[in-house]
CSV table of C-alpha atoms and ligand atoms in Angstrom, one decimal:
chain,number,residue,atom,x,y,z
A,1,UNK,CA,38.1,-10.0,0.1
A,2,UNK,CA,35.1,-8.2,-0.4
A,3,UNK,CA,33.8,-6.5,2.8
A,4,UNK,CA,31.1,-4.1,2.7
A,5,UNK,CA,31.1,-1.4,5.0
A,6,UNK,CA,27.5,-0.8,5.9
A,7,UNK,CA,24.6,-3.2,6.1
A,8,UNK,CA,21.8,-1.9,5.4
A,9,UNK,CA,18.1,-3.6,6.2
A,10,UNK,CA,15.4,-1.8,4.5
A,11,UNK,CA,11.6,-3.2,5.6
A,12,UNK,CA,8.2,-2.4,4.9
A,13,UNK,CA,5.2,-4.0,4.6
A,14,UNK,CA,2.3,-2.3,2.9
A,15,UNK,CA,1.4,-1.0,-0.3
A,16,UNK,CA,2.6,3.0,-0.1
A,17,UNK,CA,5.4,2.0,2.1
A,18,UNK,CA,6.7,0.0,-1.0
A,19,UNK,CA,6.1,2.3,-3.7
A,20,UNK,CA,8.1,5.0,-1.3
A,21,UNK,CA,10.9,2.4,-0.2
A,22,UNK,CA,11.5,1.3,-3.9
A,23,UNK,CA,13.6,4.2,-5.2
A,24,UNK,CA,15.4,3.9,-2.2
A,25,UNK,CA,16.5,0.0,-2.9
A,26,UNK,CA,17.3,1.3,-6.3
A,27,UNK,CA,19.7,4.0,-5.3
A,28,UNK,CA,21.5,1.7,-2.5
A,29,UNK,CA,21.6,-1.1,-5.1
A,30,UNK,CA,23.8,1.3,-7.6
A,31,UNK,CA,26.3,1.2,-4.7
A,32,UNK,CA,26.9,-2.5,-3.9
A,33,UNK,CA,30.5,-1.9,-3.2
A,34,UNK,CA,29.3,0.1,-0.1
A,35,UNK,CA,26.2,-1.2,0.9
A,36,UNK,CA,25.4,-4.8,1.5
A,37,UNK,CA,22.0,-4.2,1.2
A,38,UNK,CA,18.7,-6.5,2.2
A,39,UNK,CA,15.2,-5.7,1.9
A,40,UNK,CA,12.9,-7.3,4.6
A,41,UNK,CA,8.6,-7.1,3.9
A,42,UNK,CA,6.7,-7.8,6.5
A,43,UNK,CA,3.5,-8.7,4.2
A,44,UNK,CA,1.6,-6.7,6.2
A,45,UNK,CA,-0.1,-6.4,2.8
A,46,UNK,CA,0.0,-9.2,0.5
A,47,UNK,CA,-1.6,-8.6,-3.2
A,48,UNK,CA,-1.0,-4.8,-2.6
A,49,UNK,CA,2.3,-5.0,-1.9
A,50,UNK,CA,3.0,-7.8,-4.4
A,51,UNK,CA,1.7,-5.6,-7.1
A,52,UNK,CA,4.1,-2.9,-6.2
A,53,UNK,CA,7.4,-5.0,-5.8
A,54,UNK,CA,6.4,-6.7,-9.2
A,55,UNK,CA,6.5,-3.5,-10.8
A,56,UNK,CA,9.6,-1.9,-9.3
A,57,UNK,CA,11.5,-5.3,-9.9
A,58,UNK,CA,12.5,-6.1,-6.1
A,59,UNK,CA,12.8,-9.4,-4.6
A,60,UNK,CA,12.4,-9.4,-0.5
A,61,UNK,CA,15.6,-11.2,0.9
A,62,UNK,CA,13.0,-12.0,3.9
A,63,UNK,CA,9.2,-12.3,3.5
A,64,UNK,CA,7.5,-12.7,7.3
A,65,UNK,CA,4.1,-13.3,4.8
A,66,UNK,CA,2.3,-12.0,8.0
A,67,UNK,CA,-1.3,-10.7,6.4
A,68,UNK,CA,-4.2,-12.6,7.6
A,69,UNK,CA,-7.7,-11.4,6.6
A,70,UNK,CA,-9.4,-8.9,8.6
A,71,UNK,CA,-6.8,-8.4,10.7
A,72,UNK,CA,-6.0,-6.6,14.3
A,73,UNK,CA,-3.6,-4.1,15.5
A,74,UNK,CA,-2.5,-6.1,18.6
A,75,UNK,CA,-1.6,-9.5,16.7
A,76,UNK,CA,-0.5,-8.0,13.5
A,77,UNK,CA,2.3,-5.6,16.4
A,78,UNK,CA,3.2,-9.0,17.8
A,79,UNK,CA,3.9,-10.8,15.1
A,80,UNK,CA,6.2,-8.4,13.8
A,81,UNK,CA,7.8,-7.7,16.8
A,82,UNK,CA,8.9,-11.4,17.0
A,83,UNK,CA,9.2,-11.5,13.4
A,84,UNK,CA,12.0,-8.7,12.6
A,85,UNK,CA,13.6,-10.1,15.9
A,86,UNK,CA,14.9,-13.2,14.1
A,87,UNK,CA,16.1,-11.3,10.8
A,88,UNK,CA,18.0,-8.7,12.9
A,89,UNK,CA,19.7,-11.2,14.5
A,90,UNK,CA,20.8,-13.2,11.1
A,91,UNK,CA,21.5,-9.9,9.7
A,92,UNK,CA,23.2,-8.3,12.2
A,93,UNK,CA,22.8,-4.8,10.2
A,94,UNK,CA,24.1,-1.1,11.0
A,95,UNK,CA,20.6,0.5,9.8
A,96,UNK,CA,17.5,-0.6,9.5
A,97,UNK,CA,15.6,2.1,7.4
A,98,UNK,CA,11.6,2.5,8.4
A,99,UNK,CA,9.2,4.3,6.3
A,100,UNK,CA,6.3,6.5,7.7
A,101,UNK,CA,3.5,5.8,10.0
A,102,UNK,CA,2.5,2.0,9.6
A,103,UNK,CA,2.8,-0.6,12.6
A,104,UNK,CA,5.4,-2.2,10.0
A,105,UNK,CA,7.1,0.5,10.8
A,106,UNK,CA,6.5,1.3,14.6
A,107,UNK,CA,6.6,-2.6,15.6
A,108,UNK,CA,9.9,-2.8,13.4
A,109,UNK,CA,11.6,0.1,15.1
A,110,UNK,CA,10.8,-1.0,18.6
A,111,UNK,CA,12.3,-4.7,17.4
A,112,UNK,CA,15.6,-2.6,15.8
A,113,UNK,CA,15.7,-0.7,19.3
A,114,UNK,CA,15.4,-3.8,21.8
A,115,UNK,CA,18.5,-5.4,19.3
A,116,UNK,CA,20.5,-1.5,19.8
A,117,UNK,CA,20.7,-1.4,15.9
A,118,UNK,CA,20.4,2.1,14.3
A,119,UNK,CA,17.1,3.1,13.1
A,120,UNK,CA,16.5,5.5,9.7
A,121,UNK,CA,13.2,7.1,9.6
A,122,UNK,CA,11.8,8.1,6.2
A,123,UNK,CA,8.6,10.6,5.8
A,124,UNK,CA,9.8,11.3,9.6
A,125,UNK,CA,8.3,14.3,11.5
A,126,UNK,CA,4.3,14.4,9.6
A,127,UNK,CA,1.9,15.3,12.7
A,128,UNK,CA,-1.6,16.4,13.6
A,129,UNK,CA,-0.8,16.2,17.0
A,130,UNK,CA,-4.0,14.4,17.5
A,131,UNK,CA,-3.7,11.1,18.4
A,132,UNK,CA,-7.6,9.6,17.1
A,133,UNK,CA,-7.0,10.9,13.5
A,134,UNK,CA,-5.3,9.9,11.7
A,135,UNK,CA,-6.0,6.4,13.9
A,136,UNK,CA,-3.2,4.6,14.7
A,137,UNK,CA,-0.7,6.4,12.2
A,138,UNK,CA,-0.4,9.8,14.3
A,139,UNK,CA,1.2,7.5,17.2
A,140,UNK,CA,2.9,4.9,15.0
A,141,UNK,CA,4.8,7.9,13.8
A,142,UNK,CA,5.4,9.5,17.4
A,143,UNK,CA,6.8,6.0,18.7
A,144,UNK,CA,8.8,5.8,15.5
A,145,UNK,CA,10.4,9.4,16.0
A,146,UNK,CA,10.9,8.7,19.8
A,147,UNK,CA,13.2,5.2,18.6
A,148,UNK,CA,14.4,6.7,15.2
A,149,UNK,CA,18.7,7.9,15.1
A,150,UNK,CA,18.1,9.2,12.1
A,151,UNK,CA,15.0,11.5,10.3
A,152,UNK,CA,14.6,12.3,7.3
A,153,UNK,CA,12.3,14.6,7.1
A,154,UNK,CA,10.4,15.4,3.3
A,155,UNK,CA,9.8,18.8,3.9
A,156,UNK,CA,11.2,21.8,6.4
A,157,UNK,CA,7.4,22.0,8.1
A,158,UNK,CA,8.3,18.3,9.0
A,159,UNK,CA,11.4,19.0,10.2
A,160,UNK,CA,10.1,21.8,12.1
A,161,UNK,CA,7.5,19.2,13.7
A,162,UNK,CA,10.8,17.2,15.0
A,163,UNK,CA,12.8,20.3,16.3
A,164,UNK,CA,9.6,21.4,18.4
A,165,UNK,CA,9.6,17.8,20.2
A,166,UNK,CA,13.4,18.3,20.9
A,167,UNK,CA,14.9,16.2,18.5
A,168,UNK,CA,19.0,17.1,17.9
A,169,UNK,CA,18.8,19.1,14.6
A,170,UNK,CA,22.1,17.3,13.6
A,171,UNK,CA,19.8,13.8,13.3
A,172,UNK,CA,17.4,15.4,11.0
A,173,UNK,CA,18.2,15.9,7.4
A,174,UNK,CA,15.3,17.6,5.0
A,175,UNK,CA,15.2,15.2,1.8
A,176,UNK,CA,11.8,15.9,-0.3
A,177,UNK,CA,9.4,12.9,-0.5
A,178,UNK,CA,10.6,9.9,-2.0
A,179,UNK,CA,6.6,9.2,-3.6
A,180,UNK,CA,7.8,12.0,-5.8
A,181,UNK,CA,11.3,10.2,-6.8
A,182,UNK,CA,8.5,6.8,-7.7
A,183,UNK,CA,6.1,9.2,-9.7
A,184,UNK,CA,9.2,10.1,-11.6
A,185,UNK,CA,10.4,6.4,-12.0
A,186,UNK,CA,6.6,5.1,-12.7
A,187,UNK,CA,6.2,8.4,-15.5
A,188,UNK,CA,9.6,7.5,-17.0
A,189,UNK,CA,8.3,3.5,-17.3
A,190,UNK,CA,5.2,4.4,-18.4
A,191,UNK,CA,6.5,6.1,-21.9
A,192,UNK,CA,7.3,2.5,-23.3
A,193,UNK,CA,5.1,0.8,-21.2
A,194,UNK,CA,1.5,-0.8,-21.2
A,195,UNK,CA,0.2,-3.9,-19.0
A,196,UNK,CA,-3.5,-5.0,-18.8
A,197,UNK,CA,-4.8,-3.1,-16.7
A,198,UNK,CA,-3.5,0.8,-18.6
A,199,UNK,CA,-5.0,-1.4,-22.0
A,200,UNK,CA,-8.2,-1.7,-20.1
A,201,UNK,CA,-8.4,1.6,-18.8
A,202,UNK,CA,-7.9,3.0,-22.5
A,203,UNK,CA,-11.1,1.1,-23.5
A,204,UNK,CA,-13.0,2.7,-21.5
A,205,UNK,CA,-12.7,6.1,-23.5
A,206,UNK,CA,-12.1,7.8,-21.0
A,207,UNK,CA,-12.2,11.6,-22.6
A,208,UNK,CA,-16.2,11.2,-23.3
A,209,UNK,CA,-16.7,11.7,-19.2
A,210,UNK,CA,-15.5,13.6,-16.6
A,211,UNK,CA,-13.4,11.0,-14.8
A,212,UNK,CA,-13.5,10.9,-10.8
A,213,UNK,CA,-11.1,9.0,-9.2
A,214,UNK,CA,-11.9,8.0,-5.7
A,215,UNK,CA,-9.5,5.8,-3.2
A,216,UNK,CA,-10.5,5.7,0.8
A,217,UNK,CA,-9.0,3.1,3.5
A,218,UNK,CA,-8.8,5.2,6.7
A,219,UNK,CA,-9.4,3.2,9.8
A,220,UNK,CA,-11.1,6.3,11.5
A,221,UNK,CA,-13.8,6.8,8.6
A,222,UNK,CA,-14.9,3.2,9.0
A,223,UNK,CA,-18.6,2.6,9.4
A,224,UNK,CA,-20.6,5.8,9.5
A,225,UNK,CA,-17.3,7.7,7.4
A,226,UNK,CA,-17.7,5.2,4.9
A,227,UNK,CA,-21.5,5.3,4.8
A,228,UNK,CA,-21.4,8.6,4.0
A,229,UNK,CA,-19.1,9.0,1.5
A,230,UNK,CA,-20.5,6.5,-0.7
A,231,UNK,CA,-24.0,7.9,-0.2
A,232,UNK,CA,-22.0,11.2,-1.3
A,233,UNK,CA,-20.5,9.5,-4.4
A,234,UNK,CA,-24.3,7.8,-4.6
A,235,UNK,CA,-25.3,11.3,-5.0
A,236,UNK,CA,-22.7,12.5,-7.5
A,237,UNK,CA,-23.2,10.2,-9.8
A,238,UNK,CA,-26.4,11.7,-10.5
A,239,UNK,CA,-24.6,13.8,-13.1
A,240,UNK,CA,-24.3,10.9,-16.0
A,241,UNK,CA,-21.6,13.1,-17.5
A,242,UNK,CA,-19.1,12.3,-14.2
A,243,UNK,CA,-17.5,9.1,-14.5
A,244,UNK,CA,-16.3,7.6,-11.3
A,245,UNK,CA,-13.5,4.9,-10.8
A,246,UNK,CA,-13.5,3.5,-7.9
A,247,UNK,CA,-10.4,1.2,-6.8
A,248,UNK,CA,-11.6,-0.5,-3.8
A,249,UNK,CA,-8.8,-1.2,-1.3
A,250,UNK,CA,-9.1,-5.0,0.3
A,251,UNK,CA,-9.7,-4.3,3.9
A,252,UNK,CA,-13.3,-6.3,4.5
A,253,UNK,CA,-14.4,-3.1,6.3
A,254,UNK,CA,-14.2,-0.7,3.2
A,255,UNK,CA,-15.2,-3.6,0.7
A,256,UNK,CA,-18.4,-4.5,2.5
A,257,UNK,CA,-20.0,-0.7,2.7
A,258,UNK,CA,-18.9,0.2,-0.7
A,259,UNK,CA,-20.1,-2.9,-2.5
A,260,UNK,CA,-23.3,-2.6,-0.3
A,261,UNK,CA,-23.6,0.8,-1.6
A,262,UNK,CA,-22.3,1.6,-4.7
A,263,UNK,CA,-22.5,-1.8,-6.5
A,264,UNK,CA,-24.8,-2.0,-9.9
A,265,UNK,CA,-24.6,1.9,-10.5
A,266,UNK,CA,-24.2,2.2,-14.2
A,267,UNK,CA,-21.3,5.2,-13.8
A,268,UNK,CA,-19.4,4.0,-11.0
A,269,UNK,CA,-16.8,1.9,-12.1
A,270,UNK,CA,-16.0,-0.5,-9.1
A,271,UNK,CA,-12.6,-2.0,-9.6
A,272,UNK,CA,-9.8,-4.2,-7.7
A,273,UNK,CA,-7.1,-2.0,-6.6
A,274,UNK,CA,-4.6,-0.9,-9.5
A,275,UNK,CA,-0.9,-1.4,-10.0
A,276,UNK,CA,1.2,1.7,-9.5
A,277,UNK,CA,1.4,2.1,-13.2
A,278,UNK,CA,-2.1,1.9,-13.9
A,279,UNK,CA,-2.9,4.3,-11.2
A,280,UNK,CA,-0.1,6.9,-11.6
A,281,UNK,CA,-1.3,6.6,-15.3
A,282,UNK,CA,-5.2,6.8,-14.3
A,283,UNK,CA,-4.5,10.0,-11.9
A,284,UNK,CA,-3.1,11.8,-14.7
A,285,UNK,CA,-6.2,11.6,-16.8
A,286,UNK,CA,-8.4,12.3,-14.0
A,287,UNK,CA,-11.0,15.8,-13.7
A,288,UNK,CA,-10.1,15.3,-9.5
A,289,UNK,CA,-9.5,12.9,-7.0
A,290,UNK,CA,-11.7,12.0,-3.9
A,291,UNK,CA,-9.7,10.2,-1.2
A,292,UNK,CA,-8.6,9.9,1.9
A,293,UNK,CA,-5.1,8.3,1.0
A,294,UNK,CA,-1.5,10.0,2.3
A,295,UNK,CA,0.3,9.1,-0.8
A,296,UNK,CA,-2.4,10.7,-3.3
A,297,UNK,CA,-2.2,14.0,-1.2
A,298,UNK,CA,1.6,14.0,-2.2
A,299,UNK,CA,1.5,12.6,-6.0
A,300,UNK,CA,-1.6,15.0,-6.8
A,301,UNK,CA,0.1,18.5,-6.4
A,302,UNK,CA,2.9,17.4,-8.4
A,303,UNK,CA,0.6,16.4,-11.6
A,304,UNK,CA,-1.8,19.2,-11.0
A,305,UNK,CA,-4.6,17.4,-10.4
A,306,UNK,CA,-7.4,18.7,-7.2
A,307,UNK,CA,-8.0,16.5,-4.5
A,308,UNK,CA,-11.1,16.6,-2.5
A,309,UNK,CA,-9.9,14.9,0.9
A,310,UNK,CA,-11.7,12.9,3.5
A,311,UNK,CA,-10.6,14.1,6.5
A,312,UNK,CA,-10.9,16.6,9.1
A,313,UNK,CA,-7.2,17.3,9.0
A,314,UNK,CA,-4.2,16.1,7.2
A,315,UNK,CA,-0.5,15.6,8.8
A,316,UNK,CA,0.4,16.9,4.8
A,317,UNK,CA,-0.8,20.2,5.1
A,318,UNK,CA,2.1,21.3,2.2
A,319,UNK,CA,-0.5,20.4,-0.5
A,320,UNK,CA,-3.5,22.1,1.4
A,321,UNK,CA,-1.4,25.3,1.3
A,322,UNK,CA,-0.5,24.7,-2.4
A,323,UNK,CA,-4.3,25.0,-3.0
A,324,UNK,CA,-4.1,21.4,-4.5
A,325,UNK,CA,-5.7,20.0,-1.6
A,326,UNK,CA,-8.7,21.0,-0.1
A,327,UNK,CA,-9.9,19.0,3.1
A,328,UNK,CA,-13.5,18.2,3.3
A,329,UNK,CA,-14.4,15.7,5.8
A,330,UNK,CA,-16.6,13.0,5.2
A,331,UNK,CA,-19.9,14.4,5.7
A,332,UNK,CA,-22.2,13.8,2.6
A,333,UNK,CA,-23.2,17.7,1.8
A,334,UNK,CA,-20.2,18.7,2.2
A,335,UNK,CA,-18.3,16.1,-0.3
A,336,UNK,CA,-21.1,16.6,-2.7
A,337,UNK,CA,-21.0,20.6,-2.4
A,338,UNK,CA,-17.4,20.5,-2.9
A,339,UNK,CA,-17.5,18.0,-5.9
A,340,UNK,CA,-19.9,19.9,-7.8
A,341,UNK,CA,-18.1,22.9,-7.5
A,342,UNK,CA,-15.1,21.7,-9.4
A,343,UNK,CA,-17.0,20.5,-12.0
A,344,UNK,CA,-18.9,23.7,-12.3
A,345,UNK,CA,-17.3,26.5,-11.6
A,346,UNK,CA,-14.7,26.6,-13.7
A,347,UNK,CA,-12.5,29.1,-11.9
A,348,UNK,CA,-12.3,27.0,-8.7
A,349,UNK,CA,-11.2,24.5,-11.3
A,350,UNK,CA,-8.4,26.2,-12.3
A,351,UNK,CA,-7.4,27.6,-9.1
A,352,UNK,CA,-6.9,24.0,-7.5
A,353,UNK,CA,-5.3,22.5,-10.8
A,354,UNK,CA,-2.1,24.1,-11.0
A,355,UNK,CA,0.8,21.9,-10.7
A,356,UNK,CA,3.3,22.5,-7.5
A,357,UNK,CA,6.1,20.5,-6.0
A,358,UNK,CA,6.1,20.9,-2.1
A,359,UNK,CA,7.2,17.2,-1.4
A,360,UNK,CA,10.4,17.4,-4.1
A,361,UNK,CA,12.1,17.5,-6.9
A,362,UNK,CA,12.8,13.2,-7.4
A,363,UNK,CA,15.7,13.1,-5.5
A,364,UNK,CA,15.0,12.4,-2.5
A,365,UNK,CA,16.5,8.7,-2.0
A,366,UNK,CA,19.7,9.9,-3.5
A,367,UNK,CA,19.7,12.7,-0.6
A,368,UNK,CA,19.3,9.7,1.8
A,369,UNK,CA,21.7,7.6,0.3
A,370,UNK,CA,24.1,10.3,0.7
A,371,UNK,CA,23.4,10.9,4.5
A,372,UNK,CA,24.1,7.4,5.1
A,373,UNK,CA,27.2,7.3,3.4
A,374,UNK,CA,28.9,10.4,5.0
A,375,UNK,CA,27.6,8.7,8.5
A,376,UNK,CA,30.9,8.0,10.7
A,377,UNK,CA,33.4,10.0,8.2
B,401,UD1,C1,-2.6,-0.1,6.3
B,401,UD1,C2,-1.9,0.9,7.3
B,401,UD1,C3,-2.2,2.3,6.9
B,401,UD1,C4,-1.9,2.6,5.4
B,401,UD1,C5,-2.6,1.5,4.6
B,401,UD1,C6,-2.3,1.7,3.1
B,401,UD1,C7,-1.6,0.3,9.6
B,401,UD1,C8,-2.2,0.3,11.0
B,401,UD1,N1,-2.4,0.7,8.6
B,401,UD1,O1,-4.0,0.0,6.5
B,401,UD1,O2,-1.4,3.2,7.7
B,401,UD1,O3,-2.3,3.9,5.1
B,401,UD1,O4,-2.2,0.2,5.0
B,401,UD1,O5,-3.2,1.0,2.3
B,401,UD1,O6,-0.4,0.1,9.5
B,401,UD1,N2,-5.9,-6.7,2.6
B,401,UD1,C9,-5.9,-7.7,1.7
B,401,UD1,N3,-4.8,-7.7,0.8
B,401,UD1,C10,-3.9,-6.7,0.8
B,401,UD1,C11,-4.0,-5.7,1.7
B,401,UD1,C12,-5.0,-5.7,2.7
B,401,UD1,O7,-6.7,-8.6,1.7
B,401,UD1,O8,-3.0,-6.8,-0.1
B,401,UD1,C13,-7.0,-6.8,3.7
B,401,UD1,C14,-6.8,-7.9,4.7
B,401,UD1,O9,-8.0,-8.4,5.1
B,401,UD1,C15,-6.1,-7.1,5.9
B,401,UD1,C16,-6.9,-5.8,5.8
B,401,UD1,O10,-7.0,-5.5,4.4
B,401,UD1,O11,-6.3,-7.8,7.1
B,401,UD1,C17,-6.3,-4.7,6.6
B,401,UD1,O12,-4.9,-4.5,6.3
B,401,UD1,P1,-4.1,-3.6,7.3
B,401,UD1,O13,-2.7,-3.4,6.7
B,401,UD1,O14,-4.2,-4.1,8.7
B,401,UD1,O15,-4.8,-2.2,7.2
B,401,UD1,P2,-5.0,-1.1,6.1
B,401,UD1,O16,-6.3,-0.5,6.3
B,401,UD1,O17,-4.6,-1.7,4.8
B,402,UDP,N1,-2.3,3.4,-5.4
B,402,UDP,C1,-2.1,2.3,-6.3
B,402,UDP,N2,-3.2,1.7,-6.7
B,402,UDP,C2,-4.5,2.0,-6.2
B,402,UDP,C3,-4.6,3.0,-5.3
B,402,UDP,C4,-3.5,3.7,-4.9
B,402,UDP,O1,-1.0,2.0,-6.7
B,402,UDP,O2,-5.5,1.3,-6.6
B,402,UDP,C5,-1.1,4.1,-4.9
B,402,UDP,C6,-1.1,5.6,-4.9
B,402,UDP,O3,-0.6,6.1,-6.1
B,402,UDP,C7,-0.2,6.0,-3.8
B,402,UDP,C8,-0.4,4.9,-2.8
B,402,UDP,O4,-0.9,3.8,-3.5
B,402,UDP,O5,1.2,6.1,-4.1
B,402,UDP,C9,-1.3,5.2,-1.6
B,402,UDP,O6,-1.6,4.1,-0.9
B,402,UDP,P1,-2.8,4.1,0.2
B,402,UDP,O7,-3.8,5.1,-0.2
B,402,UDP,O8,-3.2,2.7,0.3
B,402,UDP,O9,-2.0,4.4,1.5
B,402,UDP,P2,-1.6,5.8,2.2
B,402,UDP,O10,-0.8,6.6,1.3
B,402,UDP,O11,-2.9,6.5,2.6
B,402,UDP,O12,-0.9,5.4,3.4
């Protein structure tokens, strides 16, 4: 009879967490004579995450459908806590793989832990060792770690991160970044591929302008953060040869400021959030980035592209050494100093747009995969 040896429950709930966790579905689901595998979404993000699983072709065996509008830490942690405590006991599985620094991820580790099932960390060990910034990520992922039996860790300086806090090097394996094996997958795609939203990007023309693409969602930049940046990218846009294109993410407390702000100026392009493809797609023809997004930091030092980022400091501090990266808060001179000196100074242009690799070479869920597989032999 056919008897898997290892069940395996991967779960996530939010937009990055899916684009990270899909190449990992894909590789367990090229062994389905080892792996009886089930993937678990919390909805923590509806749309965003839809978008996402649409793309990458991946049916949830269990949706909780938690996402309510506007919601808060403390309810959205409940529910999942009670939530994943169901599925793990119809399951019953060996590992349940986690991703990053989401309460997905924290709330569904503690549930794993109180049912003594196995937990896999993935982006394990990123830290600023402050616990306000970034807010509540920087503890989500210190919970996480504390719970997790196994981290893998993208890089050696997040590795390094876990050895400090006394984590057994034997439960840490150094993988590279999976959000480089989904670049990969969404480049690959792209060559013979072309959905609305890349057909409307392409009308827009896009070589006549500088393009800026901006992204922001960070709970600790809401309000006054917020206020500034778009008076920053206000301020900008002042140079009619910039065009900006502006994803806005669907929290109420970004939509509401940057709509307030930025809405009816004639070269800010103020658009629903993108599919992967369209964005991946859309990054690649950007002149730089301004965000304060995890996943860009990663994707953008791979394709070359500078990143302006809104943030004091950064738990990815591979790309910042890269010279990719270059972290500028969120204060309004200081975005709009920095901006105009990569579009006029064309040496600090060049110096931030060479393409590096810190967070891998693609192969990172096939590292994982591996792991798992030589687990107990
Ligand atoms: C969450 C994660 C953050 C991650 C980010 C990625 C936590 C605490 N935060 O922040 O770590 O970097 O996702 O984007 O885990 N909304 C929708 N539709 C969607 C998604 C969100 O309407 O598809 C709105 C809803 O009103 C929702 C709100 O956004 O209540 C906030 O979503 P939430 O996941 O709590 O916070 P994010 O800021 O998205
Ligand atoms: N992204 C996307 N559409 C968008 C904006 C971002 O697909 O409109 C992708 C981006 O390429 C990256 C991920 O979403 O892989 C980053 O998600 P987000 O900024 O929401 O979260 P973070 O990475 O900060 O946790």
């Amino acid at each position: 009879m056919f008897n898997p040896e290892k069940k395996i429950l991967i779960v996530f709930g939010t937009r990055p967490e899916a684009i990270k966790m899909a190449p990992l579905v894909k590789e367990f689901q090229k062994y389905p004579e080892r792996y009886n595998l089930k993937v678990c979404v919390t909805a923590q993000h509806r749309e965003m995450l839809d978008q996402v699983l649409s793309f990458f072709d991946i049916v949830p065996d269990y949706d909780l459908n938690l996402m309510r509008p506007g919601q808060n830490l403390s309810q959205l942690t409940a529910d999942i806590l009670l939530g994943m405590k169901g599925i793990l006991e119809d399951f019953c599985p060996d590992f349940v793989f986690v991703h990053g620094d989401t309460t997905t991820s924290m709330a569904t580790a503690l549930a794993a832990f109180y049912n003594q099932t196995k937990v896999c960390h993935v982006e394990a060990g990123l830290r600023t060792f402050n616990k306000h910034s970034p807010f509540p990520e920087e503890i989500n992922r210190q919970i996480t770690g504390r719970i997790t039996d196994l981290h893998f860790a993208p890089t050696s300086k997040s590795s390094e991160n876990l050895l400090k806090e006394g984590t057994n090097a034997e439960n840490i394996v150094i993988t590279g970044n999976t959000v480089i094996d989904a670049l990969f997958l969404a480049q690959d795609k792209l060559k013979n591929y072309e959905d609305d939203e890349i057909k409307y990007l392409k009308s827009l023309e896009l070589t006549q302008n500088k393009v800026i693409l901006v992204t922001g969602h960070r709970r600790e930049n809401f309000g006054e953060g917020f206020i500034n940046i778009c008076n920053a990218l206000k301020i900008i846009a002042e140079d009619k040869d910039v065009l900006i294109i502006y994803p806005v993410h669907l929290n109420p407390n970004v939509q509401k400021p940057v709509k307030e702000i930025l809405d009816g100026i004639d070269n800010i392009l103020l658009i629903d959030p993108l599919g992967y493809p369209a964005f991946s797609w859309l990054m690649g023809k950007s002149y730089f980035i301004i965000t304060d997004s995890g996943g860009v930091q990663e994707e953008a030092p791979s394709l070359g592209i500078p990143v302006l980022v809104m943030r004091d400091n950064t738990e990815r501090p591979e790309a910042v050494d890269a010279g990719t990266v270059k972290l500028v808060g969120t204060n309004t001179e200081t975005i709009v100093r920095e901006a105009k000196s990569l579009l006029t100074d064309k040496e600090v242009y060049d110096a931030m747009s060479l393409a590096h690799n810190p967070y891998g070479d693609g192969l990172s869920a096939s590292r994982i995969v591996k792991a798992i597989n030589n687990v107990g032999e």
